[in-house]
Amino acid sequence: MIDGWTHPLRLNADPGRVVVRPFHLAWQASGPDLSRVQKLAQSITALDSRTVRGELGVVLGDFAERHWQIEDVFERRFVEISPKLGLSGPAPRPEMRKLIGAYFCHEYSYAAAALMNPTVVRHPDQSGLQEGSVRIVLALRAVGEGHISTIAFREAIIAEGRDLQLHPEPLFATAALLDHETEQEIVAPVVRRHPDSSISGTVIFPMTEAQRNGLEDLRLVEFTHDDGRREFIGTYTAYSGHSIGSELLRTDDFDRFSLSPINGDAARNKGMALFPRKVGGEYLMLGRQDGQNLYLLHSDRLDCWEGGQLLLEPRYPWEFIQIGNCGPPIEIDEGWLVLTHGVGAMRKYSIGALLLDKDDPSIVLGRSVQPILSAVDEDREGYVPNVVYTCGAIRVGADLFLPYGVADSSVCFGFFPINSILASMHG
């Protein structure tokens, strides 16, 4: 393995990180009948005002210090569900509205089960930094109750001397809000960060039926368009509980995010990774079309990908079962540096690398004979043992800064000299 350096900092799954989420009572019934919802609403509205104040007081006593502006959350939830409640007569008073909203919410621990598969990009705000420092945004796959995967974020600064400083985690986490409420089925939602929340306190949850069981393994890249405009674009796997599909996350500022399906036959697969700019006038993507090998895809549209040409097959024992990318290609003087994952005996996951020609990325200039990073010793234990995995790295000075998940249970941070990675490759 490459002689890199692992920072002592580690992020772990944390059941104490909670957000308030809608509670869909109708989903617990045998069908779409809303009778239970309406019966519950009638039971609440039948309470006298003193009981309503008392019950709301109990709820606020239990949860107000655990969540940001929870009374506003309850009010918004009441507005969302009020058309389905079948209420008649005078409009409910504010306390009643909030209590009804509380009955249709629940507390969700979004990172209780696992924290894994990080990706990283430069922060859109690079102001106020010392020379040689860079501000970054980490996106992580957090897994909670029901094995639902969400996207969580952490901001940090990397200073000279491989000094990694995470921004303090906010006391409260908030779920990104749907930009436009609608009764129609959502296919390509737009969500926005809560106006009082930081990037580090924001969590993006599934919003569509195609995403219902999770947003998995976001691979973010800072993409430069032909006109010089920069945009953060990520590919991720939407999992409905029975089928998967690749989708795009797009944002200019980590304030407003669009989540939209990718069209074309290539979108039926996991692990797509976008190049950070067009090459030869085309958008390029890496994929794993057959579940075993690495493919190169070409398109004239960001949202439609077809086919793909075989780029790389397993060659060495540590990758005999399958190979795939570990994030978007990184442009360096020598070409496109691509992190890969390989699966070997006992389903052990390791991370390697390859180098592609800058002008013609279908040409492989070199690849790792041995892994850059493998699970060893205590890092083998966890939710899914014997796995190290990443969804993206960036260049910081002469190093590759590599955040990576360990056993699907925690996230570590490594610094690896790029020259050493290149020197370890064979054609």
GROMACS .gro file of N, CA and C in nm, residues 41-126:
model
  258
   41ALA      N    1  -5.773   1.307   1.368
   41ALA     CA    2  -5.794   1.452   1.370
   41ALA      C    3  -5.921   1.487   1.448
   42GLN      N    4  -6.025   1.409   1.431
   42GLN     CA    5  -6.149   1.435   1.503
   42GLN      C    6  -6.130   1.417   1.654
   43SER      N    7  -6.051   1.318   1.692
   43SER     CA    8  -6.026   1.296   1.835
   43SER      C    9  -5.951   1.414   1.896
   44ILE      N   10  -5.857   1.469   1.821
   44ILE     CA   11  -5.779   1.582   1.872
   44ILE      C   12  -5.866   1.706   1.881
   45THR      N   13  -5.944   1.733   1.778
   45THR     CA   14  -6.027   1.855   1.778
   45THR      C   15  -6.140   1.848   1.880
   46ALA      N   16  -6.172   1.728   1.928
   46ALA     CA   17  -6.276   1.715   2.031
   46ALA      C   18  -6.225   1.752   2.170
   47LEU      N   19  -6.094   1.769   2.185
   47LEU     CA   20  -6.038   1.805   2.315
   47LEU      C   21  -6.072   1.949   2.349
   48ASP      N   22  -6.090   1.977   2.478
   48ASP     CA   23  -6.115   2.116   2.519
   48ASP      C   24  -5.983   2.192   2.519
   49SER      N   25  -5.991   2.322   2.519
   49SER     CA   26  -5.872   2.407   2.502
   49SER      C   27  -5.770   2.386   2.612
   50ARG      N   28  -5.816   2.359   2.735
   50ARG     CA   29  -5.721   2.337   2.845
   50ARG      C   30  -5.641   2.209   2.821
   51THR      N   31  -5.707   2.105   2.776
   51THR     CA   32  -5.637   1.979   2.749
   51THR      C   33  -5.540   1.996   2.632
   52VAL      N   34  -5.582   2.071   2.530
   52VAL     CA   35  -5.493   2.096   2.416
   52VAL      C   36  -5.366   2.166   2.462
   53ARG      N   37  -5.381   2.270   2.543
   53ARG     CA   38  -5.262   2.341   2.593
   53ARG      C   39  -5.174   2.248   2.675
   54GLY      N   40  -5.236   2.165   2.757
   54GLY     CA   41  -5.158   2.073   2.839
   54GLY      C   42  -5.084   1.969   2.757
   55GLU      N   43  -5.151   1.910   2.658
   55GLU     CA   44  -5.088   1.809   2.575
   55GLU      C   45  -4.977   1.869   2.489
   56LEU      N   46  -5.002   1.988   2.435
   56LEU     CA   47  -4.897   2.055   2.357
   56LEU      C   48  -4.778   2.088   2.446
   57GLY      N   49  -4.805   2.128   2.570
   57GLY     CA   50  -4.697   2.156   2.663
   57GLY      C   51  -4.610   2.035   2.691
   58VAL      N   52  -4.674   1.918   2.701
   58VAL     CA   53  -4.598   1.794   2.722
   58VAL      C   54  -4.507   1.766   2.603
   59VAL      N   55  -4.561   1.781   2.481
   59VAL     CA   56  -4.483   1.757   2.360
   59VAL      C   57  -4.364   1.853   2.353
   60LEU      N   58  -4.391   1.981   2.379
   60LEU     CA   59  -4.283   2.079   2.372
   60LEU      C   60  -4.179   2.055   2.482
   61GLY      N   61  -4.225   2.012   2.598
   61GLY     CA   62  -4.130   1.980   2.705
   61GLY      C   63  -4.039   1.864   2.668
   62ASP      N   64  -4.092   1.769   2.593
   62ASP     CA   65  -4.013   1.653   2.552
   62ASP      C   66  -3.916   1.685   2.438
   63PHE      N   67  -3.957   1.772   2.345
   63PHE     CA   68  -3.884   1.781   2.218
   63PHE      C   69  -3.833   1.920   2.180
   64ALA      N   70  -3.877   2.026   2.247
   64ALA     CA   71  -3.839   2.161   2.203
   64ALA      C   72  -3.689   2.185   2.210
   65GLU      N   73  -3.622   2.125   2.309
   65GLU     CA   74  -3.478   2.146   2.321
   65GLU      C   75  -3.397   2.052   2.232
   66ARG      N   76  -3.464   1.962   2.162
   66ARG     CA   77  -3.395   1.868   2.073
   66ARG      C   78  -3.404   1.909   1.927
   67HIS      N   79  -3.489   2.010   1.896
   67HIS     CA   80  -3.511   2.047   1.756
   67HIS      C   81  -3.527   2.198   1.742
   68TRP      N   82  -3.482   2.246   1.628
   68TRP     CA   83  -3.484   2.389   1.600
   68TRP      C   84  -3.625   2.432   1.558
   69GLN      N   85  -3.681   2.533   1.631
   69GLN     CA   86  -3.809   2.593   1.597
   69GLN      C   87  -3.917   2.487   1.573
   70ILE      N   88  -3.933   2.400   1.670
   70ILE     CA   89  -4.022   2.285   1.649
   70ILE      C   90  -4.169   2.327   1.636
   71GLU      N   91  -4.207   2.438   1.699
   71GLU     CA   92  -4.346   2.483   1.683
   71GLU      C   93  -4.374   2.523   1.539
   72ASP      N   94  -4.276   2.583   1.472
   72ASP     CA   95  -4.293   2.615   1.330
   72ASP      C   96  -4.302   2.487   1.247
   73VAL      N   97  -4.226   2.384   1.286
   73VAL     CA   98  -4.233   2.256   1.216
   73VAL      C   99  -4.373   2.197   1.228
   74PHE      N  100  -4.430   2.201   1.348
   74PHE     CA  101  -4.566   2.148   1.367
   74PHE      C  102  -4.667   2.227   1.285
   75GLU      N  103  -4.652   2.358   1.281
   75GLU     CA  104  -4.745   2.440   1.203
   75GLU      C  105  -4.736   2.407   1.055
   76ARG      N  106  -4.614   2.393   1.003
   76ARG     CA  107  -4.598   2.357   0.862
   76ARG      C  108  -4.659   2.219   0.833
   77ARG      N  109  -4.643   2.127   0.926
   77ARG     CA  110  -4.698   1.993   0.904
   77ARG      C  111  -4.850   1.998   0.902
   78PHE      N  112  -4.910   2.081   0.988
   78PHE     CA  113  -5.055   2.095   0.986
   78PHE      C  114  -5.102   2.149   0.851
   79VAL      N  115  -5.033   2.249   0.799
   79VAL     CA  116  -5.071   2.307   0.670
   79VAL      C  117  -5.061   2.201   0.560
   80GLU      N  118  -4.958   2.116   0.567
   80GLU     CA  119  -4.939   2.011   0.465
   80GLU      C  120  -5.055   1.911   0.463
   81ILE      N  121  -5.102   1.872   0.581
   81ILE     CA  122  -5.199   1.763   0.588
   81ILE      C  123  -5.343   1.811   0.602
   82SER      N  124  -5.365   1.939   0.626
   82SER     CA  125  -5.500   1.986   0.654
   82SER      C  126  -5.601   1.951   0.546
   83PRO      N  127  -5.565   1.952   0.415
   83PRO     CA  128  -5.666   1.915   0.315
   83PRO      C  129  -5.717   1.771   0.329
   84LYS      N  130  -5.643   1.685   0.398
   84LYS     CA  131  -5.681   1.544   0.409
   84LYS      C  132  -5.753   1.511   0.540
   85LEU      N  133  -5.769   1.612   0.629
   85LEU     CA  134  -5.818   1.583   0.763
   85LEU      C  135  -5.970   1.578   0.771
   86GLY      N  136  -6.040   1.635   0.673
   86GLY     CA  137  -6.186   1.633   0.674
   86GLY      C  138  -6.246   1.717   0.784
   87LEU      N  139  -6.178   1.824   0.825
   87LEU     CA  140  -6.229   1.908   0.933
   87LEU      C  141  -6.336   2.003   0.881
   88SER      N  142  -6.436   2.026   0.964
   88SER     CA  143  -6.540   2.123   0.931
   88SER      C  144  -6.556   2.219   1.048
   89GLY      N  145  -6.628   2.325   1.026
   89GLY     CA  146  -6.649   2.422   1.132
   89GLY      C  147  -6.541   2.528   1.134
   90PRO      N  148  -6.531   2.601   1.245
   90PRO     CA  149  -6.433   2.710   1.255
   90PRO      C  150  -6.289   2.657   1.241
   91ALA      N  151  -6.200   2.744   1.191
   91ALA     CA  152  -6.060   2.706   1.177
   91ALA      C  153  -6.000   2.679   1.314
   92PRO      N  154  -5.919   2.576   1.328
   92PRO     CA  155  -5.857   2.545   1.457
   92PRO      C  156  -5.770   2.660   1.507
   93ARG      N  157  -5.766   2.677   1.638
   93ARG     CA  158  -5.681   2.778   1.698
   93ARG      C  159  -5.534   2.736   1.687
   94PRO      N  160  -5.439   2.832   1.704
   94PRO     CA  161  -5.296   2.799   1.685
   94PRO      C  162  -5.248   2.679   1.767
   95GLU      N  163  -5.291   2.671   1.894
   95GLU     CA  164  -5.245   2.558   1.975
   95GLU      C  165  -5.296   2.426   1.919
   96MET      N  166  -5.420   2.425   1.872
   96MET     CA  167  -5.478   2.305   1.814
   96MET      C  168  -5.405   2.266   1.687
   97ARG      N  169  -5.374   2.363   1.603
   97ARG     CA  170  -5.302   2.335   1.477
   97ARG      C  171  -5.168   2.269   1.506
   98LYS      N  172  -5.096   2.323   1.605
   98LYS     CA  173  -4.964   2.268   1.637
   98LYS      C  174  -4.975   2.128   1.696
   99LEU      N  175  -5.076   2.106   1.778
   99LEU     CA  176  -5.091   1.973   1.836
   99LEU      C  177  -5.126   1.871   1.728
  100ILE      N  178  -5.213   1.908   1.635
  100ILE     CA  179  -5.245   1.818   1.524
  100ILE      C  180  -5.118   1.789   1.443
  101GLY      N  181  -5.041   1.895   1.414
  101GLY     CA  182  -4.916   1.876   1.342
  101GLY      C  183  -4.822   1.781   1.412
  102ALA      N  184  -4.815   1.790   1.546
  102ALA     CA  185  -4.727   1.703   1.624
  102ALA      C  186  -4.767   1.556   1.612
  103TYR      N  187  -4.896   1.529   1.603
  103TYR     CA  188  -4.941   1.390   1.589
  103TYR      C  189  -4.903   1.330   1.455
  104PHE      N  190  -4.872   1.415   1.359
  104PHE     CA  191  -4.835   1.366   1.228
  104PHE      C  192  -4.686   1.390   1.199
  105CYS      N  193  -4.608   1.395   1.305
  105CYS     CA  194  -4.461   1.402   1.296
  105CYS      C  195  -4.401   1.291   1.380
  106HIS      N  196  -4.275   1.262   1.355
  106HIS     CA  197  -4.201   1.173   1.443
  106HIS      C  198  -4.054   1.211   1.438
  107GLU      N  199  -3.982   1.169   1.543
  107GLU     CA  200  -3.840   1.196   1.552
  107GLU      C  201  -3.764   1.083   1.484
  108TYR      N  202  -3.670   1.119   1.398
  108TYR     CA  203  -3.598   1.020   1.320
  108TYR      C  204  -3.448   1.037   1.341
  109SER      N  205  -3.381   0.929   1.380
  109SER     CA  206  -3.236   0.930   1.398
  109SER      C  207  -3.171   0.889   1.267
  110TYR      N  208  -3.125   0.988   1.192
  110TYR     CA  209  -3.087   0.963   1.053
  110TYR      C  210  -2.951   0.896   1.038
  111ALA      N  211  -2.868   0.896   1.142
  111ALA     CA  212  -2.735   0.834   1.132
  111ALA      C  213  -2.712   0.732   1.241
  112ALA      N  214  -2.820   0.667   1.287
  112ALA     CA  215  -2.807   0.574   1.398
  112ALA      C  216  -2.739   0.444   1.358
  113ALA      N  217  -2.762   0.397   1.236
  113ALA     CA  218  -2.712   0.266   1.195
  113ALA      C  219  -2.573   0.273   1.135
  114ALA      N  220  -2.548   0.371   1.048
  114ALA     CA  221  -2.420   0.373   0.977
  114ALA      C  222  -2.390   0.513   0.925
  115LEU      N  223  -2.262   0.539   0.907
  115LEU     CA  224  -2.213   0.661   0.844
  115LEU      C  225  -2.099   0.619   0.752
  116MET      N  226  -2.109   0.649   0.622
  116MET     CA  227  -2.015   0.585   0.530
  116MET      C  228  -2.006   0.660   0.398
  117ASN      N  229  -1.917   0.610   0.312
  117ASN     CA  230  -1.906   0.645   0.170
  117ASN      C  231  -1.907   0.795   0.144
  118PRO      N  232  -1.808   0.868   0.200
  118PRO     CA  233  -1.805   1.013   0.185
  118PRO      C  234  -1.755   1.057   0.047
  119THR      N  235  -1.790   1.179   0.013
  119THR     CA  236  -1.737   1.246  -0.105
  119THR      C  237  -1.701   1.388  -0.064
  120VAL      N  238  -1.619   1.456  -0.143
  120VAL     CA  239  -1.570   1.587  -0.101
  120VAL      C  240  -1.550   1.677  -0.222
  121VAL      N  241  -1.579   1.807  -0.203
  121VAL     CA  242  -1.552   1.910  -0.302
  121VAL      C  243  -1.503   2.035  -0.230
  122ARG      N  244  -1.445   2.125  -0.307
  122ARG     CA  245  -1.410   2.256  -0.252
  122ARG      C  246  -1.539   2.331  -0.216
  123HIS      N  247  -1.536   2.401  -0.105
  123HIS     CA  248  -1.650   2.481  -0.060
  123HIS      C  249  -1.671   2.598  -0.156
  124PRO      N  250  -1.795   2.638  -0.183
  124PRO     CA  251  -1.815   2.755  -0.271
  124PRO      C  252  -1.761   2.885  -0.213
  125ASP      N  253  -1.739   2.889  -0.082
  125ASP     CA  254  -1.685   3.009  -0.018
  125ASP      C  255  -1.541   2.982   0.026
  126GLN      N  256  -1.447   3.044  -0.044
  126GLN     CA  257  -1.304   3.028  -0.010
  126GLN      C  258  -1.247   3.157   0.050
   0.00000   0.00000   0.00000
